[in-house]
XYZ file of C-alpha atoms in Angstrom:
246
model
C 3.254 -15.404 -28.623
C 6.136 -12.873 -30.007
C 9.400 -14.123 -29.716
C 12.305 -12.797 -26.912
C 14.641 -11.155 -27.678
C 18.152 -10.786 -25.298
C 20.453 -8.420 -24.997
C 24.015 -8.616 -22.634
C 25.484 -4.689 -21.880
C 27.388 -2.348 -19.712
C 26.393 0.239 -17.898
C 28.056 2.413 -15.178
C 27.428 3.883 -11.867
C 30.292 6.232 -11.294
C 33.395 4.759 -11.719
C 32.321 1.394 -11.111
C 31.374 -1.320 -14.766
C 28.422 -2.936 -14.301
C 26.579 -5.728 -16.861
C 23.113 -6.227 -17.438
C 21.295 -8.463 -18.860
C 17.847 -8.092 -20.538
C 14.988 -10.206 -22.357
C 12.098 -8.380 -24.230
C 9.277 -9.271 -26.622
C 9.760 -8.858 -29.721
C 6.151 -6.829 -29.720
C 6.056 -3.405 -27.408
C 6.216 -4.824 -24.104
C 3.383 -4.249 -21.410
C 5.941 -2.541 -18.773
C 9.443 -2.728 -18.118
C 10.559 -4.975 -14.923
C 14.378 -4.528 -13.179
C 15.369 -7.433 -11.377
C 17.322 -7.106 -9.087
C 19.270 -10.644 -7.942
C 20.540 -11.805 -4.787
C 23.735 -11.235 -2.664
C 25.350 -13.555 -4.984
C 24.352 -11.448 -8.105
C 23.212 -11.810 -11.661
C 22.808 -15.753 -11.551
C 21.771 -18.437 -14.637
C 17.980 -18.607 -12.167
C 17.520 -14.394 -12.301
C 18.361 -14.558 -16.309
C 15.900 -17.494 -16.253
C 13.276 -15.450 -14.382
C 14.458 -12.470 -17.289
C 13.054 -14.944 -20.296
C 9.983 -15.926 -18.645
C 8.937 -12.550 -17.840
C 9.465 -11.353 -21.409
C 7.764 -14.638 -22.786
C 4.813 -13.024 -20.293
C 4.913 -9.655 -22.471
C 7.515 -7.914 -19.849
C 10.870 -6.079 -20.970
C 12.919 -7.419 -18.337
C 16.553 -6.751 -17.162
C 18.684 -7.714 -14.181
C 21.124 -5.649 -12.938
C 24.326 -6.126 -11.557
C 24.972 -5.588 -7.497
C 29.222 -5.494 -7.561
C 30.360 -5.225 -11.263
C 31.967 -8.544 -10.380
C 29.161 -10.474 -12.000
C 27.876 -13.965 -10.459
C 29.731 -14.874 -6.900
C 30.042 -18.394 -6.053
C 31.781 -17.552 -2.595
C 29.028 -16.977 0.095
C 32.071 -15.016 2.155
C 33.778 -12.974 -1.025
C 29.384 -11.734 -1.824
C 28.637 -10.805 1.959
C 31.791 -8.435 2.610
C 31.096 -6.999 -0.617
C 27.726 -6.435 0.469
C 28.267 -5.587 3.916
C 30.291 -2.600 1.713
C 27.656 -1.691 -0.367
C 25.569 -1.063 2.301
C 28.117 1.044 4.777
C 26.802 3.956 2.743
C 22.719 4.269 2.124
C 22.670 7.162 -0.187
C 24.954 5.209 -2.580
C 23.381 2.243 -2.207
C 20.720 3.313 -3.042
C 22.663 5.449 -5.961
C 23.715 1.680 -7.535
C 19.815 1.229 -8.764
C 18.427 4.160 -9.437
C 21.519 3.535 -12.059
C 20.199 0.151 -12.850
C 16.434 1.864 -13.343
C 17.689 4.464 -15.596
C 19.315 2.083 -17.778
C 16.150 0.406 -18.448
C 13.843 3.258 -18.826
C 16.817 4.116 -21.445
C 16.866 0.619 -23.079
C 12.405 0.175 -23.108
C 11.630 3.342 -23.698
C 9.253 3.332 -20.954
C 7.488 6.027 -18.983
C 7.810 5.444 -14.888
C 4.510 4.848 -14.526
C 4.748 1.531 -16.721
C 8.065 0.232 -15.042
C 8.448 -1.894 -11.529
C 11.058 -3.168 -9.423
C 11.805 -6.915 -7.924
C 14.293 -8.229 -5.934
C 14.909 -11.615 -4.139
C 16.873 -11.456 -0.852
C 19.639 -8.826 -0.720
C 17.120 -7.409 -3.635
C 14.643 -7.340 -2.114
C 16.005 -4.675 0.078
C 17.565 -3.038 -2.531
C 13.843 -2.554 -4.099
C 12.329 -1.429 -0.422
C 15.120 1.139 -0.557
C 13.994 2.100 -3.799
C 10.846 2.761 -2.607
C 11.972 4.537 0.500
C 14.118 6.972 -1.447
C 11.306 7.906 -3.120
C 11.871 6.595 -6.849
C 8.642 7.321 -9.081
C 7.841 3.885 -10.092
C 4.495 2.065 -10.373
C 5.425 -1.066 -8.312
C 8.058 -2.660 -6.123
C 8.023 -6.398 -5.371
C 10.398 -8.451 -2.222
C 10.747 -11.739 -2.477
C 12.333 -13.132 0.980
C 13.884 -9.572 1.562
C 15.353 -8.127 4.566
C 13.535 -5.202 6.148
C 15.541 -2.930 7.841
C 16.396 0.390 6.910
C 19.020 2.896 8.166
C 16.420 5.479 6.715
C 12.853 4.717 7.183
C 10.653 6.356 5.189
C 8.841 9.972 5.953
C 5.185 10.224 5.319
C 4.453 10.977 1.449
C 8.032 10.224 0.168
C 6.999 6.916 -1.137
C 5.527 7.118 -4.523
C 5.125 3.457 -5.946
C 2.986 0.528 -4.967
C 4.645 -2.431 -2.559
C 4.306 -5.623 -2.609
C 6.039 -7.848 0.361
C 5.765 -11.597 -0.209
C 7.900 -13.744 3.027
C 8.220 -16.482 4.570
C 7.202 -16.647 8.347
C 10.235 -18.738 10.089
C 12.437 -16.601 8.029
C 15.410 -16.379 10.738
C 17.243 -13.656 8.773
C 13.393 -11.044 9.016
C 12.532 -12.034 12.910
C 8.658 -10.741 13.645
C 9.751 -7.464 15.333
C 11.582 -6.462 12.074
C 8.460 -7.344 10.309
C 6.305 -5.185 12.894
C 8.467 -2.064 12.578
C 8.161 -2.808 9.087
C 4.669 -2.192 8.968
C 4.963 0.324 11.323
C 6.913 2.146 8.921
C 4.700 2.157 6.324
C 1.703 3.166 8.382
C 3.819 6.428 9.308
C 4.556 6.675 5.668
C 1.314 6.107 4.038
C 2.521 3.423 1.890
C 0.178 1.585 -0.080
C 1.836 -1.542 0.728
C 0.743 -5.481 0.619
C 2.161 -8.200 3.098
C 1.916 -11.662 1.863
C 3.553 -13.933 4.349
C 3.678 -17.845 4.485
C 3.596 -19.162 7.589
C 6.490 -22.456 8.569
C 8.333 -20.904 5.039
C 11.948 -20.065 5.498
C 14.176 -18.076 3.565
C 14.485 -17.843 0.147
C 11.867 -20.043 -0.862
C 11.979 -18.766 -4.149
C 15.827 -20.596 -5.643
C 15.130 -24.219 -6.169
C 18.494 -24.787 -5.789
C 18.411 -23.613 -2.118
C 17.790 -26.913 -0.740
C 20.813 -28.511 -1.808
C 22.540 -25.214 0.067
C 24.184 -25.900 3.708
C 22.698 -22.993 4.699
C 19.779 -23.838 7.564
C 17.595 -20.450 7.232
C 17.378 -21.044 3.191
C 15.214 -23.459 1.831
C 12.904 -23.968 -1.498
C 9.259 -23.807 -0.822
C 7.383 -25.202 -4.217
C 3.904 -23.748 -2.811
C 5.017 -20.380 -1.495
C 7.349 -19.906 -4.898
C 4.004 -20.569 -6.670
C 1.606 -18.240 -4.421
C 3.707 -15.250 -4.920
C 4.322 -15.751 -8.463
C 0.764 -15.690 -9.257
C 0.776 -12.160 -6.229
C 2.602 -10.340 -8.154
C 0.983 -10.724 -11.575
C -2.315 -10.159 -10.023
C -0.273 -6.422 -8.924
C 1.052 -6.123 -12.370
C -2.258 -6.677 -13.950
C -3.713 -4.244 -11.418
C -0.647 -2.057 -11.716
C -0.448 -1.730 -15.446
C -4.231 -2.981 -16.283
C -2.976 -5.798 -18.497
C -4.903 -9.014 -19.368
C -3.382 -11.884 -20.005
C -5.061 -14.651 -21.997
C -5.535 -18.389 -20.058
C -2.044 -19.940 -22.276
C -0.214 -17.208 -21.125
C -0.441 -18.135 -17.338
């Protein structure tokens, strides 16, 4: 296996400094995979999930949500959010940033580079999608839904995948049914993985130990969609992987 190699930067949307963070092989990499964190932002666990993606072959970076870097304060990460979000256009603006940064950095041609997100990214990568970014893949882990734009038939150019938990309070079922409505009308070639009595962000270990009621670790579902979204990047970017590199 080639060894990782990591690299800490800025980069800039407007006026606003943002710092990513990225991990690559030291071999050309398969594809090139933004991450893109929670509401709290670029955390120790999504620098973690950086390294193991490039030990996988992957040129992987996180991206930054605020330019504050990691947020500790649940409050201080939602009304910065809640901000974020007052405007779509820019929102979505903040990644397409974040994307060009690491087609920049790998080198990479869009049709060998994803998207992934966990909670509040989660969205953010749906919204990617929705906007139209030419992508091979987007993946949401526990992500919210809803849009303020849905998508119009033939906009959406990359492959989705949708991996959540079923008693996820924060995604009730009629948010998941317009959802899929959604991308019927848009002719999305979109997956739904969903994990029935599995809350909210079932993929941080750490959530358990949260005081938060809709979050909690799920060992089993944190596994399943691992292993669903290399089975989509081996389809995506027809890579094998050998059996010690699982």
């Amino acid at each position: 296996m080639s060894s990782i190699e990591v690299q800490q930067f800025t980069y800039r949307h407007g006026d606003v400094e943002l710092s990513g963070y990225m991990a690559q092989p030291s071999r050309y990499p398969r594809a090139g995979i933004l991450i893109v964190p929670t509401i709290a932002g670029p955390t120790k666990l999504m620098f973690d999930r950086a390294r193991w993606l490039a030990s996988l072959g992957y040129s992987a970076m996180v991206c930054d949500l605020y330019g504050k870097g990691a947020l500790e304060d649940i409050r201080e990460a939602r009304k910065l959010a809640d901000a974020l979000r007052a405007d779509a256009q820019y929102y979505r603006e903040r990644f397409r940033c974040a994307l060009e940064e690491l087609r920049t950095r790998s080198k990479l041609a869009n049709n060998r580079i994803a998207a992934i997100g966990y909670c509040m990214g989660g969205e953010i990568v749906l919204e990617m999608a929705r906007g139209g970014e030419d992508i091979a893949l987007v993946v949401s882990f526990h992500g919210l839904l809803a849009t303020p734009l849905p998508a119009k038939r033939g906009v959406i150019k990359s492959r989705i995948l949708v991996c959540h938990g079923r008693a996820d309070p924060l995604v009730p079922p009629k948010q998941m049914r317009a959802f899929l409505e959604e991308m019927d009308i848009a002719g999305a070639d979109c997956h739904v993985h969903i994990y029935s009595g599995v809350l909210h962000g079932f993929t941080d270990v750490s959530s358990t130990s949260k005081s938060l009621e809709a979050v909690r670790y799920n060992a089993s579902a944190d596994r399943q969609s691992k292993a669903a979204m290399l089975s989509m990047f081996d389809e995506v970017f027809e890579t094998k992987r050998t059996a010690d590199q699982y």
